[in-house]
Coordinates of C-alpha atoms in Angstrom, one line a residue:
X166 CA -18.3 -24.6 -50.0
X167 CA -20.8 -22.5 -52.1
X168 CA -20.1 -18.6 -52.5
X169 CA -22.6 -17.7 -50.2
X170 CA -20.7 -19.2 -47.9
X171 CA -17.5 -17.6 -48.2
X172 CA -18.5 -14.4 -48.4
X173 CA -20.8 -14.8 -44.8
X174 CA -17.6 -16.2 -43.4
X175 CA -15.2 -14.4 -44.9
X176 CA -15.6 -10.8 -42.5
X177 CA -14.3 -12.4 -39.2
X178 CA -11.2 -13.7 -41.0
X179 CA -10.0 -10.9 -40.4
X180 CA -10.4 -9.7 -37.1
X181 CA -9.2 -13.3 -36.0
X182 CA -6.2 -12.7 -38.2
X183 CA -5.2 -9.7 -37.0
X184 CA -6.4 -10.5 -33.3
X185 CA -4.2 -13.3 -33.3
X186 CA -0.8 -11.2 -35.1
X187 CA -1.1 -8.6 -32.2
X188 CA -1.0 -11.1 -29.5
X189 CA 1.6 -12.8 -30.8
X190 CA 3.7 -9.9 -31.0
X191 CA 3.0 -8.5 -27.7
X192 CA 3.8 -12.0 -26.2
X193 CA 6.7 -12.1 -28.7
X194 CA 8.0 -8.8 -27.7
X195 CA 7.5 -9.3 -23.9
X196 CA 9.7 -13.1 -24.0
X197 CA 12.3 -11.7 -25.7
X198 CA 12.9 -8.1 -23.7
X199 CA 13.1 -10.6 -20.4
X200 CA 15.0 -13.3 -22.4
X201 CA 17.1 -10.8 -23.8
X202 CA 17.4 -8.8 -20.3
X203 CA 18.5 -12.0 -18.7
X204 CA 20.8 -13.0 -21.2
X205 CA 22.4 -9.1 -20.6
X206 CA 22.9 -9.6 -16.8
X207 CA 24.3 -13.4 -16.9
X208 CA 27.1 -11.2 -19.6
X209 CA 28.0 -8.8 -17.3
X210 CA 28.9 -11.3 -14.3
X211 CA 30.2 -13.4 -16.4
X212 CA 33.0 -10.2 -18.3
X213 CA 32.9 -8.5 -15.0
X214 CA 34.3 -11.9 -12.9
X215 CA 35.1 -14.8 -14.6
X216 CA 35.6 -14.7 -17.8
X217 CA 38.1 -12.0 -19.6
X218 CA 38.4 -11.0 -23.7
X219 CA 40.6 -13.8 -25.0
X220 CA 37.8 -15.9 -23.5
X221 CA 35.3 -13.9 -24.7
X222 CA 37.0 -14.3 -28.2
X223 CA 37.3 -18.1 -28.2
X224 CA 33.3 -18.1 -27.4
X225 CA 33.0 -15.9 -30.5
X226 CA 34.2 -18.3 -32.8
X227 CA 32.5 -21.2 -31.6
X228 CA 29.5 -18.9 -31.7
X229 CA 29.9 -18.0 -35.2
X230 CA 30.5 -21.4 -36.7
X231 CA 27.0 -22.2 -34.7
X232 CA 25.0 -19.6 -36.2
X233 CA 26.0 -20.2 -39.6
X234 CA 25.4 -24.1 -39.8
X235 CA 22.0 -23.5 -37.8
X236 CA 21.2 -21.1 -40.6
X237 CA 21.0 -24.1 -43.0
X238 CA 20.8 -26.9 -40.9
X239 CA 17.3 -28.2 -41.7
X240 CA 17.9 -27.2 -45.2
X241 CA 15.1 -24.1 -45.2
X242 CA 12.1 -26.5 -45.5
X243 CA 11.0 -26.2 -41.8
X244 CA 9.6 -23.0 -43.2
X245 CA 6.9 -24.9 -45.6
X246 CA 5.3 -25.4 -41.9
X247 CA 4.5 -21.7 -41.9
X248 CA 4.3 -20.8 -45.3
X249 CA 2.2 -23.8 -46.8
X250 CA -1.3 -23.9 -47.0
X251 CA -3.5 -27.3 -46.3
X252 CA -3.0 -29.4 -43.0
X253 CA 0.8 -29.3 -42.1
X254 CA 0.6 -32.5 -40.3
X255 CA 0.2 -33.8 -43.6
X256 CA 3.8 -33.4 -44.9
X257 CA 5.4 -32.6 -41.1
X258 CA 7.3 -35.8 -40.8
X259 CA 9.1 -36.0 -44.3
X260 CA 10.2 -32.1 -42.8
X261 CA 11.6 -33.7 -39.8
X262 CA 13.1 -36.3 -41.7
X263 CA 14.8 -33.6 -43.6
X264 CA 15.5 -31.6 -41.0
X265 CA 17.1 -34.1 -38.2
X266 CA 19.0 -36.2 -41.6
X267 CA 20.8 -32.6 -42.6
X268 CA 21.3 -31.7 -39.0
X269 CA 22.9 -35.2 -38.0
X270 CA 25.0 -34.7 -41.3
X271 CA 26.4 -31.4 -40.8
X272 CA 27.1 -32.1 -37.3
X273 CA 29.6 -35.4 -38.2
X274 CA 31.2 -33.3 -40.6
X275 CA 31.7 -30.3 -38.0
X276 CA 32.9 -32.8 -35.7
X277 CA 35.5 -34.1 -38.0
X278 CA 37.0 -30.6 -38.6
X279 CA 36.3 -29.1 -36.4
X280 CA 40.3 -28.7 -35.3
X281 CA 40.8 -27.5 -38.6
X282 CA 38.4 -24.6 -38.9
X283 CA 39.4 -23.7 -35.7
X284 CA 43.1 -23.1 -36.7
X285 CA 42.2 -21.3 -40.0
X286 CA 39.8 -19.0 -37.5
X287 CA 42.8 -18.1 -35.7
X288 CA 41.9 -20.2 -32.1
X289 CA 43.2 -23.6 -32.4
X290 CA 42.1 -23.8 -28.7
X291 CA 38.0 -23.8 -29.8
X292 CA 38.1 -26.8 -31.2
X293 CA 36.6 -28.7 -28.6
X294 CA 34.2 -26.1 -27.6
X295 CA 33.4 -26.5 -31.2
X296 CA 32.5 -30.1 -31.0
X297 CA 30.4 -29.5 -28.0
X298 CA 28.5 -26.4 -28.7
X299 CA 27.6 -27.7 -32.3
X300 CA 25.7 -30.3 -30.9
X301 CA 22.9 -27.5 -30.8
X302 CA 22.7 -27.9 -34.6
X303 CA 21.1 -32.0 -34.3
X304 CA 18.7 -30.6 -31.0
X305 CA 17.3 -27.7 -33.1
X306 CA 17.1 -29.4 -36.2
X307 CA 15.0 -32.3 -34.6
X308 CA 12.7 -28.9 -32.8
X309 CA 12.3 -27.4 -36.1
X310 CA 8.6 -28.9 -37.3
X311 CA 7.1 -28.7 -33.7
X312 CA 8.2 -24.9 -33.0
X313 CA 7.3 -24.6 -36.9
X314 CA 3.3 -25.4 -36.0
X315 CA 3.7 -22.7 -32.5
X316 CA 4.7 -20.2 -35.2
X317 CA 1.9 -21.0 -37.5
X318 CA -0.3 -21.0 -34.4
X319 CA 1.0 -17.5 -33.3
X320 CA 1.2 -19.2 -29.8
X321 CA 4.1 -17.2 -28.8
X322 CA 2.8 -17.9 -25.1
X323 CA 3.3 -21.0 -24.9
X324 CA 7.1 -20.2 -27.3
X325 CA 7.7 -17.8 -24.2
X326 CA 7.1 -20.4 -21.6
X327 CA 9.5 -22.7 -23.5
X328 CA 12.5 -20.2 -23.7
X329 CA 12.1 -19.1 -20.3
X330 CA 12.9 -22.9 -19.1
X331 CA 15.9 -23.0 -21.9
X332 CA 16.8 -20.0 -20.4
X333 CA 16.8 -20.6 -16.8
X334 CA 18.9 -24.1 -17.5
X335 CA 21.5 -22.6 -20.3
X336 CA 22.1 -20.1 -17.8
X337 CA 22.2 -22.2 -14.4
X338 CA 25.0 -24.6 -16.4
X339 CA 26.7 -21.7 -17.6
X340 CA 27.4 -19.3 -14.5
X341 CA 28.0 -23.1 -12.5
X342 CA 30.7 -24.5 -15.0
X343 CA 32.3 -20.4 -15.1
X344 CA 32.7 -20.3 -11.3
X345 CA 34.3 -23.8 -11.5
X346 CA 36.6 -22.5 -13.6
X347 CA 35.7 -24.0 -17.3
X348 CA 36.3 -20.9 -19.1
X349 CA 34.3 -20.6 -23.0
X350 CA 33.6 -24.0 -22.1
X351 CA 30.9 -23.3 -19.9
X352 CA 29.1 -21.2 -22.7
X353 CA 28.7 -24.6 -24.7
X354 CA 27.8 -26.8 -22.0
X355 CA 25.2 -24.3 -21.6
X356 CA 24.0 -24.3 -25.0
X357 CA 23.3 -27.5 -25.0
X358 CA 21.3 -28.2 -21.9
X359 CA 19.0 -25.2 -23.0
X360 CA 18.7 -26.3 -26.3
X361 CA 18.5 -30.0 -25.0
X362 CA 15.3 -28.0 -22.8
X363 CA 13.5 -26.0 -25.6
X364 CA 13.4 -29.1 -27.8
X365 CA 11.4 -31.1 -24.7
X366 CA 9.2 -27.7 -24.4
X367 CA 8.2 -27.6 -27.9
X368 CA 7.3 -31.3 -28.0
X369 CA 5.0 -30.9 -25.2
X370 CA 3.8 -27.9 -26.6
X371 CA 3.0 -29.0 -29.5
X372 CA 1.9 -32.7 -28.7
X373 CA 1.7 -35.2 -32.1
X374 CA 4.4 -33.0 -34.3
X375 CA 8.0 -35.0 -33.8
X376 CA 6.9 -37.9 -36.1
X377 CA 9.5 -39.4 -38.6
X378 CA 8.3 -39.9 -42.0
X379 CA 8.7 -39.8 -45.8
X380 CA 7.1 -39.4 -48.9
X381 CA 9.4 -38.9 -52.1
X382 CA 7.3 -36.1 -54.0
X383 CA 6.7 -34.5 -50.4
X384 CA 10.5 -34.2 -50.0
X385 CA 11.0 -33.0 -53.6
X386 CA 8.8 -29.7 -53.6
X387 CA 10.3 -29.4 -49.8
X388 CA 13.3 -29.1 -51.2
X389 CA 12.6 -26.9 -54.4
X390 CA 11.2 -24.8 -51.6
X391 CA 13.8 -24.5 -48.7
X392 CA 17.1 -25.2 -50.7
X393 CA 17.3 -21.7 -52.0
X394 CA 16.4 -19.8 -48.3
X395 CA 18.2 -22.2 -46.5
X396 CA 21.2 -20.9 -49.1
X397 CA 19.7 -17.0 -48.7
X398 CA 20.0 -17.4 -44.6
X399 CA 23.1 -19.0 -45.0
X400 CA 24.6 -16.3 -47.0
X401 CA 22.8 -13.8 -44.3
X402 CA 24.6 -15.2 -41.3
X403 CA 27.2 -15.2 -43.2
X404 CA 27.1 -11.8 -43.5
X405 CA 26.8 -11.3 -40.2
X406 CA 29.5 -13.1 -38.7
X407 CA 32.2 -12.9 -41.0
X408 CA 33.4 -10.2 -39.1
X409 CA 34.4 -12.4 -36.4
X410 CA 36.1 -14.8 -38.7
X411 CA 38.3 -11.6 -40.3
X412 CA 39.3 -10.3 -36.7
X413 CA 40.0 -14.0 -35.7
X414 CA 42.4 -14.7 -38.8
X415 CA 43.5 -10.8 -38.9
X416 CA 44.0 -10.0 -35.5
X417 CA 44.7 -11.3 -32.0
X418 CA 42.6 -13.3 -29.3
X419 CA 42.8 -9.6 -26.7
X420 CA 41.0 -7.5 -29.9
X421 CA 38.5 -10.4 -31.3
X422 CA 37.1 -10.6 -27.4
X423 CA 36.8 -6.7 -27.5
X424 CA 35.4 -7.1 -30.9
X425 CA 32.8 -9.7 -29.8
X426 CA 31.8 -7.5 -26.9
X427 CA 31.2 -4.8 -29.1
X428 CA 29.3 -7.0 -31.5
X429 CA 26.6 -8.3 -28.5
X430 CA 26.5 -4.9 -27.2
X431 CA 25.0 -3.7 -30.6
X432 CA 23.0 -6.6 -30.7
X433 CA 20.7 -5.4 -28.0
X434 CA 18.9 -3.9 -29.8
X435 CA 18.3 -5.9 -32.8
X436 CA 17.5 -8.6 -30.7
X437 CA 14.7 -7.0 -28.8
X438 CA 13.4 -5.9 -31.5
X439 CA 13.4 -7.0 -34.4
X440 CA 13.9 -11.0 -33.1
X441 CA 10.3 -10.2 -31.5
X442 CA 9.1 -8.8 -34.7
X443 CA 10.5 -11.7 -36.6
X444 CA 8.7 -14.0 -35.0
X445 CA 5.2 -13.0 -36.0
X446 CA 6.4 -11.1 -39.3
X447 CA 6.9 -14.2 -42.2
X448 CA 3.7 -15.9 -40.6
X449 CA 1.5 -12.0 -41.2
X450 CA 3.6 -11.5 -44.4
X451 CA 2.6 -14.8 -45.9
X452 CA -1.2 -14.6 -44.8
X453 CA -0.8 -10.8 -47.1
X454 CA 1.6 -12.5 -49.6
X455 CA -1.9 -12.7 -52.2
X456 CA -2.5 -8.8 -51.6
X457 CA 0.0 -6.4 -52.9
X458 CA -2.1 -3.7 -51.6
X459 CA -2.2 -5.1 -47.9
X460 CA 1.2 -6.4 -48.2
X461 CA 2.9 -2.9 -48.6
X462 CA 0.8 -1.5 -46.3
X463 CA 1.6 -4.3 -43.3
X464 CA 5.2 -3.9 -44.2
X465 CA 5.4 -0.5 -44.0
X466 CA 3.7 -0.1 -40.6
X467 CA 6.4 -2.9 -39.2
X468 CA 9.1 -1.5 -40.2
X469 CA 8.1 1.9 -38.8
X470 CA 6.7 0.0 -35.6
X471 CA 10.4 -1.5 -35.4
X472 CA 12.4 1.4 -36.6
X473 CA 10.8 3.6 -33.5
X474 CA 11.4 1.2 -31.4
X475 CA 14.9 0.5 -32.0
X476 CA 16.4 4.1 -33.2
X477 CA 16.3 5.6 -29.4
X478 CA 18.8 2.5 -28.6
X479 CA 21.1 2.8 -31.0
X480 CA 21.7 6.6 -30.4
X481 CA 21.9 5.7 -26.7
X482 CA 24.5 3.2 -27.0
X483 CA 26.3 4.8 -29.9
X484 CA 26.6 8.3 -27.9
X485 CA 27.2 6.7 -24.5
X486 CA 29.3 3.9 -25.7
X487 CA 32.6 4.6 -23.3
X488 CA 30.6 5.5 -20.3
X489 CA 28.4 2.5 -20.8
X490 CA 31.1 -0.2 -21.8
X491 CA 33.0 1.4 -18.3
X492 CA 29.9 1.3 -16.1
X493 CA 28.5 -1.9 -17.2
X494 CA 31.8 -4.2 -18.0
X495 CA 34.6 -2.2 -16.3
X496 CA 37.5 -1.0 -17.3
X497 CA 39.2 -3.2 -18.8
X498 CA 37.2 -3.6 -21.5
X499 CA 37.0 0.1 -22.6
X500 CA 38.4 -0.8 -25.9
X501 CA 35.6 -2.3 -27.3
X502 CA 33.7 1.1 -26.7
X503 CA 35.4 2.6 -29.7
X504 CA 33.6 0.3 -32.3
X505 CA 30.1 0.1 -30.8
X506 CA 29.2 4.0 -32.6
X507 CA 29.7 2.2 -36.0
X508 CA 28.5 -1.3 -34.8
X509 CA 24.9 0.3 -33.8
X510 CA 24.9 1.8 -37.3
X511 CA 25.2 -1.3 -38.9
X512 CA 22.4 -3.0 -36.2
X513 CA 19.8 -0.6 -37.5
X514 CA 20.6 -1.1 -40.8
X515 CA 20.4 -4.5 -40.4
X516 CA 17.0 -4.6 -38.7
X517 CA 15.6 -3.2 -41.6
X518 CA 17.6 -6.0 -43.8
X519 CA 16.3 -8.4 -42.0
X520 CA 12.4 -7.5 -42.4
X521 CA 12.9 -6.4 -45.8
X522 CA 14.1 -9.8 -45.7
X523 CA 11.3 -11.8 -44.1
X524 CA 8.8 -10.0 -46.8
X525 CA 10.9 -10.9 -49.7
X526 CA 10.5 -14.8 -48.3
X527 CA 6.9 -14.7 -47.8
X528 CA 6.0 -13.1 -51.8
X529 CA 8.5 -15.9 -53.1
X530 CA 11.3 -13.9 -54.2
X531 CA 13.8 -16.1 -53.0
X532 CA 16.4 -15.7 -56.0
X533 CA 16.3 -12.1 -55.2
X534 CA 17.3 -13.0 -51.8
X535 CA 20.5 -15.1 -53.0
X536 CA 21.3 -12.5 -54.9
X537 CA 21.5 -9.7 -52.6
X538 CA 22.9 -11.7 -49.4
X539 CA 25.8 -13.0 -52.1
X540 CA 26.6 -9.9 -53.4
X541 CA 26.8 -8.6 -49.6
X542 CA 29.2 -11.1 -48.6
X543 CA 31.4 -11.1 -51.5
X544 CA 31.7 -7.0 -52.0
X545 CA 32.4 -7.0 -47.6
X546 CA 34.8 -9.8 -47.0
X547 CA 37.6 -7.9 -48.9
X548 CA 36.2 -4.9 -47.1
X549 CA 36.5 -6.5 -43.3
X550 CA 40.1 -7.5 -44.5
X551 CA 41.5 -4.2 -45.6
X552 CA 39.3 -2.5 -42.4
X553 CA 41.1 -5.1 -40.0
X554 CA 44.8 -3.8 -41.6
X555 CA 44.0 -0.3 -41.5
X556 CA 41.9 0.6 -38.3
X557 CA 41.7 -2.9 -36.2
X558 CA 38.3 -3.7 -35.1
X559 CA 37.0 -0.1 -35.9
X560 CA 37.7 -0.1 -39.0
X561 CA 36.1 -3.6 -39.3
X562 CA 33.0 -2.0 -37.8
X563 CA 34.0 1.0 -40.5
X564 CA 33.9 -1.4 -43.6
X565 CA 30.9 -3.2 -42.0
X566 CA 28.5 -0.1 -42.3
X567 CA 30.2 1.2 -45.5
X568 CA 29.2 -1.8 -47.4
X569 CA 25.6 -2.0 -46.0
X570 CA 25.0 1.9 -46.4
X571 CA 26.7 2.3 -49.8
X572 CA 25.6 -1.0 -51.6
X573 CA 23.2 -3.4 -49.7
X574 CA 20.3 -0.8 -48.7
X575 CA 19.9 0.1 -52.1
X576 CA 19.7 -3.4 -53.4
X577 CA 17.0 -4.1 -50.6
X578 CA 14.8 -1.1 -51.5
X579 CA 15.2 -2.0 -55.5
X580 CA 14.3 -5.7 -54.5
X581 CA 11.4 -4.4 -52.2
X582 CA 10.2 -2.5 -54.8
X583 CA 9.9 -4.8 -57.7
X584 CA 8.1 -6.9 -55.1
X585 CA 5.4 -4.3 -54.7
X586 CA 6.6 -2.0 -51.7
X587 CA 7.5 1.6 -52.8
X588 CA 10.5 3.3 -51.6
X589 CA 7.8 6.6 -50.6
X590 CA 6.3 3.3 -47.9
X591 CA 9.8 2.7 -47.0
X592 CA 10.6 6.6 -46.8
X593 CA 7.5 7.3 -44.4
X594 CA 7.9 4.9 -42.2
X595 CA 11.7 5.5 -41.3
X596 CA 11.3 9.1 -41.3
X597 CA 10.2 10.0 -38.0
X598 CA 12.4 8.2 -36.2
X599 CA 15.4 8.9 -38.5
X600 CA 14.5 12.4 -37.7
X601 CA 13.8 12.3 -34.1
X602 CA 17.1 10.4 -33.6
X603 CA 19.4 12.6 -34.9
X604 CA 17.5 15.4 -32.6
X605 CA 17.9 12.5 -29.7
X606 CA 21.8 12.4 -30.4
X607 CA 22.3 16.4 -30.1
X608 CA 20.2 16.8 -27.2
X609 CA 22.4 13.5 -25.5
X610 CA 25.8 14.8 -26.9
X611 CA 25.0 18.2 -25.6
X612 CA 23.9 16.7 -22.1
X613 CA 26.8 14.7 -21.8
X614 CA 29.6 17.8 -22.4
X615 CA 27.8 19.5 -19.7
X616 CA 26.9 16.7 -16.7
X617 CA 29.7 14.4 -17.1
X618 CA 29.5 10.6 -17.5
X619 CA 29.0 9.6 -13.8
X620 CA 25.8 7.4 -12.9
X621 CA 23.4 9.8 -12.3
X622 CA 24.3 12.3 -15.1
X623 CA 24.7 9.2 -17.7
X624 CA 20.7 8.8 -16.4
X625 CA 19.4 12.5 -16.3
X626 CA 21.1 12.4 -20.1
X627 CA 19.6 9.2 -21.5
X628 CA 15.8 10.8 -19.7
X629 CA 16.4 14.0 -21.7
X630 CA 17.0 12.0 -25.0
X631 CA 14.2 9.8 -24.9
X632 CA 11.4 13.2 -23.7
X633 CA 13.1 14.9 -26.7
X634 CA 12.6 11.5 -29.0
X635 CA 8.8 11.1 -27.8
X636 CA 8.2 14.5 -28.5
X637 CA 9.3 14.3 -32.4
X638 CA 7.8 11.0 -33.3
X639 CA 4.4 11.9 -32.0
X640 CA 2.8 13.1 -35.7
X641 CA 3.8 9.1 -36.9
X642 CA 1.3 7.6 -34.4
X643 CA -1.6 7.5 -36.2
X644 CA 0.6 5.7 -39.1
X645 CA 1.9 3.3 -36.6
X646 CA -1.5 2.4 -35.8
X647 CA -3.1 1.9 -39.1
X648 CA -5.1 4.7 -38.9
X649 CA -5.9 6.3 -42.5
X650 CA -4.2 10.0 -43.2
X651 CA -7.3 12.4 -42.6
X652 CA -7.8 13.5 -46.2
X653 CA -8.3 9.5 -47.2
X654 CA -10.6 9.6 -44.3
X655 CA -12.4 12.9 -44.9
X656 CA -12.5 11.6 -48.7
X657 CA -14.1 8.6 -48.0
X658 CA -16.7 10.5 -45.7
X659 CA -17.2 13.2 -49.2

């Protein structure tokens, strides 16, 4: 290709690019609000009339355990299907021999102690929900490479269409196997038939991509490349879900299902949003990764983008937690309300984490990433276990934000920084939302005091709160937008 023609088709690159990010992410966003509304409803039958907290705890665990081996599972290299340049068909099957080799692997060992981590976890009585909910690690490591190339593709679309079926099937299974009485059983049996679903959907989505194959030097740079993210998303989930472990081992089954609850509750949010955002951010990121300039810039407009959409639900649920937990879940599972305040703390922080996180991955600092998801988990475990002792699962939730305000946020913006963002990017685009938050949570405090916590005040409250949030974010649109400050602009013009 000469130079001329690169630079007559470089101008729609562009446009195409960023035609392509924005529909992703509104298709992105709109799957994972009705996923993620769905999944909210199916909870509340489920707490409200079958299942109580020690089940709810017993899920937990088996949860956990599954999050952390599917963080590592296909060993980080299904990422080389986004991040690489060239054809990906070209090296796609040595990644799915990878991937469905590791997943197989760490699967037989799971099996085989599987009674044993349940019993140091504190619920010897997981271990077969164990065995069967793990078998989610083989059915997404064998869907890794095809919903790799829908990623690449931005075809979140034809993604939504695909967790919309695992959806309606996880679910069906679930709520059938709870009224028949299977207890956190049903939650696995579930998992498996959705997963078992979205596997089929991404094959027929992406037709030609679950080939076996191998090539040696293929599966040596895969390697050099996923082994250290598969170890920085280890450590991550890690990070997230060693609170469950602490409260397993620490506590009792009654306070790990109120600690659970607590946990999913604050995960609303950070699921919404920032899952939605995640799934178009590493695949923009690494299209900017060559452009410092355009880098900071697209960084900083996401993380405002998700910051003001996600600060207005934390200082709901973090205000309202009693009245909410009550109205939602009942009674009986009021205790849980008195760890959400801190848990919504520690989701926003960790939605920033987490997209700090995905641009770290995509400029290739991925000893950076080891190094500040390790030193998270090893300053917080002793932290969760001295929390647990002194406050229960509050101060869990206590030592959880404590560790991420104090140490972790820091380490992220220093990280950030030596990879090109500056903390002032960072600082404008969280302070508009910081700001109209803590003006959201006096105006929702205030309301509460003075109409109560029935149904129809808890509503007239949360309206008042989210007029008084609009109102204070409104000078950040034009930044959310991309549009240039008007002195740049007016400069430009001079």
């Amino acid at each position: 290709m000469t130079g001329t023609d690169t630079g007559t088709q470089a101008p729609p690159e562009a446009p195409s690019l960023g035609r392509k990010v924005g529909s992703a992410a509104r298709w992105s966003l709109v799957n994972t609000v009705v996923m993620r509304l769905g999944n909210f409803v199916t909870g509340i039958i489920l707490a409200r009339f079958f299942l109580g907290p020690e089940a709810w705890g017993v899920y937990g665990i088996a949860q956990t355990v599954l999050l952390v081996l599917l963080s590592a599972n296909e060993l980080g290299v299904s990422l080389a299907i986004v991040r690489w340049e060239g054809d990906p068909r070209r090296f796609a099957p040595t990644v799915l021999t990878l991937s469905a080799s590791s997943s197989c692997l760490l699967y037989a060992v799971l099996f085989t102690a599987a009674p044993a981590v349940a019993r140091v976890l504190g619920s010897p009585e997981a271990s077969g929900i164990l065995r069967v909910m793990c078998v989610c690690v083989v059915l997404d490591g064998l869907s890794q490479v095809p919903a790799g190339f829908l990623t690449r593709e931005f075809a979140q679309g034809r993604r939504m269409a695909i967790d919309a079926v695992n959806f309606v099937l996880s679910t069906g299974v679930t709520l059938l196997l709870a009224v028949e009485g299977w207890g956190a059983m049903s939650f696995a049996w579930g998992s498996v038939a959705g997963n078992a679903a979205a596997l089929v959907g991404c094959c027929l989505a992406a037709p030609g991509t679950l080939r076996f194959g191998w090539d040696r030097e293929q599966a040596r740079s895969l390697l050099r490349f996923g082994l250290p993210l598969a170890g920085a998303s280890m450590l991550a989930l890690g990070v997230v879900n060693v609170d469950t472990m602490v409260v397993g081992s620490a506590l009792d089954q009654l306070a790990l299902g109120f600690y659970v609850l607590a946990f999913n509750i604050s995960g609303w949010p950070v699921r919404i949003i920032s899952e939605a955002a995640r799934r178009v951010s590493f695949a923009g990121f690494s299209r900017l990764a060559d452009s410092p300039g355009a880098l900071a810039g697209g960084f900083g407009r996401a993380l405002g983008v998700v910051m003001t959409g996600t600060v207005p639900l934390c200082v709901l649920l973090a205000a309202l937690a009693a009245p909410i937990v009550g109205l939602v879940y009942g009674d009986r599972w009021l205790p849980a309300a008195a760890a959400l305040p801190w848990l919504m703390a520690l989701g926003l922080v960790r939605i920033g984490c987490e997209l700090a996180y995905d641009c770290l991955v995509a400029i290739g600092r991925r000893r950076s990433l080891i190094g500040v998801q390790g030193l998270w988990l090893v300053i917080l475990i002793p932290v969760l276990v001295v929390g647990a002792g002194a406050g229960g699962i509050v101060g869990v939730a206590q030592g959880h934000v404590l560790v991420a305000g104090a140490v972790v946020v820091p380490v992220f913006l220093y990280a950030l920084h030596r990879g090109g963002v500056a903390l002032r990017t960072v600082a404008r685009a969280c302070a508009w939302p910081f700001l109209g938050g803590a003006a959201m949570a006096a105006v929702v405090l205030g309301m509460e005091r003075l109409l109560g916590d029935g149904v129809l005040a808890l509503l007239a409250t949360a309206a008042a709160g989210s007029v008084c949030y609009a109102l204070c974010i409104l000078p950040s649109l034009g930044f959310l937008r991309g549009s240039p400050p008007a002195g740049a602009t007016a400069a430009a013009g001079g």
